[in-house]
Short mmCIF file of C-alpha atoms in Angstrom, two decimals:
data_model
loop_
_atom_site.label_atom_id
_atom_site.label_comp_id
_atom_site.label_asym_id
_atom_site.label_seq_id
_atom_site.Cartn_x
_atom_site.Cartn_y
_atom_site.Cartn_z
CA MET A 2 19.53 0.26 21.32
CA SER A 3 18.90 -2.20 18.45
CA ARG A 4 16.89 -1.41 15.32
CA PHE A 5 14.16 -3.70 16.65
CA ASP A 6 13.97 -1.75 19.93
CA VAL A 7 13.91 1.53 18.02
CA LEU A 8 11.05 0.20 15.92
CA LYS A 9 9.03 -0.85 18.98
CA SER A 10 9.56 2.54 20.61
CA LEU A 11 8.53 4.45 17.50
CA VAL A 12 5.45 2.30 16.91
CA ARG A 13 4.33 2.87 20.51
CA GLY A 14 4.80 6.59 20.00
CA ALA A 15 2.86 6.49 16.76
CA ALA A 16 -0.04 4.68 18.41
CA LYS A 17 -0.15 7.19 21.29
CA ALA A 18 0.02 10.17 18.94
CA SER A 19 -2.63 8.72 16.65
CA SER A 20 -4.96 8.01 19.56
CA GLU A 21 -4.58 11.52 20.96
CA ARG A 22 -5.02 13.14 17.57
CA LEU A 23 -8.03 11.14 16.43
CA GLY A 24 -9.78 11.06 19.77
CA LYS A 25 -12.49 8.63 18.65
CA MET A 26 -12.84 5.09 19.93
CA ARG A 27 -13.45 3.63 16.50
CA SER A 28 -10.29 5.26 15.14
CA VAL A 29 -8.26 4.20 18.16
CA ALA A 30 -9.48 0.64 17.69
CA GLY A 31 -8.35 0.84 14.07
CA VAL A 32 -4.87 1.88 15.16
CA ARG A 33 -4.77 -1.01 17.64
CA ASP A 34 -5.86 -3.44 14.92
CA ALA A 35 -3.12 -2.16 12.64
CA LEU A 36 -0.52 -2.57 15.37
CA GLY A 37 -1.78 -6.10 15.94
CA ASP A 38 -1.29 -6.81 12.25
CA LEU A 39 2.25 -5.47 12.51
CA ARG A 40 3.07 -7.76 15.42
CA ALA A 41 1.58 -10.68 13.49
CA ARG A 42 3.70 -9.76 10.48
CA ARG A 43 0.76 -9.55 8.14
CA ALA A 44 -1.68 -7.04 6.72
CA THR A 45 -4.84 -7.55 4.70
CA ILE A 46 -6.39 -5.25 2.08
CA SER A 47 -9.94 -6.25 1.23
CA GLU A 48 -11.61 -5.94 -2.16
CA ALA A 49 -13.74 -3.13 -0.74
CA ALA A 50 -10.68 -1.22 0.49
CA LEU A 51 -8.98 -1.60 -2.88
CA GLY A 52 -12.15 -0.41 -4.59
CA ARG A 53 -12.30 2.72 -2.43
CA ALA A 54 -8.64 3.51 -3.06
CA ILE A 55 -9.06 3.14 -6.82
CA SER A 56 -12.30 5.13 -6.97
CA HIS A 57 -10.62 8.05 -5.21
CA GLY A 58 -7.20 7.66 -6.85
CA VAL A 59 -8.17 7.35 -10.52
CA ALA A 60 -9.24 10.54 -12.27
CA ASN A 61 -12.82 10.71 -13.58
CA ALA A 62 -13.75 7.24 -12.33
CA ARG A 63 -17.52 6.92 -12.06
CA ALA A 64 -17.90 3.28 -11.01
CA VAL A 65 -15.36 0.75 -9.78
CA SER A 66 -15.62 -2.98 -9.17
CA VAL A 67 -12.74 -5.00 -7.72
CA ALA A 68 -12.51 -8.79 -7.50
CA VAL A 69 -9.53 -10.75 -6.17
CA ARG A 70 -9.51 -14.04 -8.02
CA ASP A 71 -7.09 -16.36 -9.82
CA GLU A 72 -4.18 -14.66 -8.04
CA ARG A 73 -5.06 -11.31 -9.60
CA VAL A 74 -6.71 -8.06 -8.61
CA VAL A 75 -9.28 -7.62 -11.38
CA VAL A 76 -10.45 -4.03 -11.72
CA ASP A 77 -13.52 -3.05 -13.76
CA LEU A 78 -13.77 0.73 -14.22
CA THR A 79 -16.32 2.99 -15.86
CA PHE A 80 -15.37 6.62 -16.46
CA GLU A 81 -17.43 9.80 -16.54
CA ASN A 82 -17.22 9.94 -20.34
CA GLY A 83 -18.62 6.41 -20.62
CA ASP A 84 -15.32 4.68 -21.37
CA ALA A 85 -14.72 1.33 -19.70
CA LEU A 86 -11.52 -0.38 -18.61
CA VAL A 87 -10.94 -3.90 -17.30
CA VAL A 88 -7.44 -4.71 -16.12
CA ALA A 89 -5.84 -7.33 -13.89
CA VAL A 90 -3.07 -6.15 -11.55
CA ILE A 91 -0.55 -8.52 -9.98
CA PRO A 92 2.06 -7.37 -7.43
CA GLU A 93 5.08 -9.53 -8.25
CA GLN A 94 8.23 -8.21 -6.65
CA THR A 95 9.54 -5.67 -4.14
CA ARG A 96 12.73 -3.66 -3.94
CA PHE A 97 13.46 -2.34 -0.46
CA ALA A 98 16.75 -0.93 0.78
CA PRO A 99 17.70 0.98 3.97
CA ARG A 100 17.50 4.71 3.18
CA GLY A 101 16.78 3.69 -0.40
CA ALA A 102 14.25 2.03 -2.66
CA LYS A 103 10.74 1.26 -1.45
CA GLU A 104 9.26 -0.12 -4.67
CA VAL A 105 6.67 -2.64 -5.78
CA ILE A 106 6.80 -4.16 -9.27
CA PHE A 107 3.47 -5.06 -10.90
CA SER A 108 2.50 -6.96 -14.00
CA VAL A 109 -0.79 -6.17 -15.70
CA GLU A 110 -3.16 -8.05 -18.00
CA PRO A 111 -3.70 -7.59 -20.83
CA PRO A 112 0.05 -6.92 -21.17
CA GLU A 113 -0.45 -4.20 -23.80
CA SER A 114 -2.27 -2.07 -21.23
CA VAL A 115 1.07 -1.36 -19.52
CA GLY A 116 1.29 1.83 -21.58
CA ASP A 117 -2.17 3.12 -20.59
CA ALA A 118 -2.00 6.12 -18.24
CA ARG A 119 -5.27 5.04 -16.61
CA VAL A 120 -3.74 1.66 -15.73
CA ARG A 121 -0.79 3.46 -14.15
CA GLU A 122 -3.29 5.37 -12.00
CA VAL A 123 -4.93 2.09 -10.94
CA VAL A 124 -1.56 0.62 -10.00
CA GLY A 125 -0.63 3.82 -8.14
CA ALA A 126 -3.81 3.59 -6.06
CA VAL A 127 -3.18 -0.09 -5.27
CA ALA A 128 0.40 0.74 -4.32
CA ALA A 129 -0.82 3.48 -1.95
CA SER A 130 -3.07 0.90 -0.27
CA ILE A 131 -0.07 -1.39 0.14
CA ALA A 132 1.92 1.45 1.71
CA ARG A 133 -0.93 2.14 4.12
CA ALA A 134 -1.16 -1.57 5.00
CA LEU A 135 2.57 -1.74 5.70
CA TRP A 136 3.12 1.55 7.52
CA GLY A 137 -0.40 2.67 8.47
CA PRO A 138 0.08 3.15 12.25
CA MET A 139 2.92 5.57 11.51
CA LEU A 140 1.33 7.58 8.70
CA GLY A 141 -1.34 9.48 10.62
CA GLU A 142 -4.73 10.19 9.11
CA ARG A 143 -5.59 8.70 5.74
CA ARG A 144 -5.47 11.20 2.87
CA GLU A 145 -8.19 10.77 0.29
CA GLY A 146 -7.06 10.00 -3.23
CA GLU A 147 -3.49 9.05 -2.39
CA HIS A 148 -1.45 7.27 -5.01
CA ALA A 149 2.15 6.37 -5.76
CA LEU A 150 4.03 7.54 -8.82
CA VAL A 151 4.27 4.73 -11.33
CA ASP A 152 6.77 4.25 -14.16
CA ARG A 153 6.96 1.69 -16.90
CA GLU A 154 9.75 -0.86 -16.58
CA GLY A 155 9.74 -2.95 -19.72
CA ALA A 156 6.58 -5.05 -19.69
CA ARG A 157 5.85 -4.21 -16.04
CA LEU A 158 5.06 -1.19 -13.89
CA ARG A 159 7.16 0.09 -10.96
CA ALA A 160 5.45 1.96 -8.10
CA ASP A 161 7.60 4.03 -5.73
CA LEU A 162 5.96 3.90 -2.29
CA ARG A 163 8.10 6.84 -1.15
CA THR A 164 6.03 9.10 -3.43
CA VAL A 165 2.75 8.43 -1.60
CA PRO A 166 2.16 11.83 0.09
CA SER A 167 1.72 10.51 3.65
CA VAL A 168 4.80 8.28 3.30
CA ARG A 169 6.85 11.16 1.92
CA ALA A 170 5.78 13.35 4.83
CA ALA A 171 6.77 10.69 7.37
CA LEU A 172 10.14 10.09 5.71
CA GLU A 173 11.00 13.77 5.44
CA GLY A 174 9.52 15.33 8.51
CA SER A 175 9.48 12.86 11.36
CA ALA A 176 11.60 10.46 13.37
CA LEU A 177 9.03 7.89 12.29
CA GLY A 178 11.02 7.71 9.08
CA VAL A 179 13.38 5.40 10.95
CA ALA A 180 10.55 2.94 11.56
CA LEU A 181 9.39 3.14 7.96
CA ASP A 182 12.92 2.38 6.85
CA VAL A 183 13.22 -0.90 8.75
CA LEU A 184 9.85 -2.35 7.74
CA SER A 185 9.62 -4.08 4.37
CA ILE A 186 7.49 -6.55 2.46
CA GLU A 187 8.34 -10.22 2.49
CA SER A 188 5.72 -11.43 0.01
CA PHE A 189 2.21 -10.99 -1.39
CA SER A 190 -0.67 -13.41 -1.68
CA LEU A 191 -4.04 -12.95 -3.36
CA GLU A 192 -6.64 -15.14 -1.69
CA ASP A 193 -9.97 -15.09 0.14
CA ARG A 194 -11.05 -11.93 -1.69
CA ALA A 195 -8.13 -9.89 -0.34
CA LEU A 196 -4.58 -8.81 -1.05
CA ARG A 197 -2.42 -10.06 1.81
CA VAL A 198 0.96 -8.56 2.65
CA ALA A 199 3.56 -10.50 4.64
CA ILE A 200 5.65 -7.96 6.60
CA ALA A 201 9.38 -8.39 7.15
CA LEU A 202 10.53 -7.11 10.56
CA PRO A 203 14.05 -6.60 11.89
CA LEU A 204 15.22 -9.37 14.18
CA PRO A 205 15.39 -8.65 17.94
CA GLY A 206 18.84 -7.38 18.78
CA GLY A 207 19.56 -6.67 15.12
#
């Protein structure tokens, strides 16, 4: 059986398991939509979805506004202590390898904010949304406040998608890890008030 056939089989199994576990028509429809995105080799993360991810994934965030414009995700945050933060996040590059790296490299503006721990939390929440967009049908129920671990890499930030809790669980404890391993990201685009992810699939028979 080819890697493509294995992927199709695992995705069908994930959809069936998700439908049985969730048991609600709206949730089942969401799984079907996600599988449709997978077949179309694209996924879309809206400004609202990014805002929710950041509001739950950044500690002590009181108010969050997200705008996708000028090929950037512009995040305006207010914290419980009254501090404010405005940062632009740009996913620039990916590093994917079979049984290896699952990383997204981000630049941020202003560039000096790369050392700010709060900016790393923002990037980690955005990275978790990207992981959910890519592998959502195979990750089960969404976990509130998920984020990826983020490290500084020179003037940029590197997010390891394998550290998102639901991704880690799938990789370590399920045959679905095989499906996660063969899906990767081809490119990003920031347009129409959304972050769009082009999905790279294995070729039939490959």
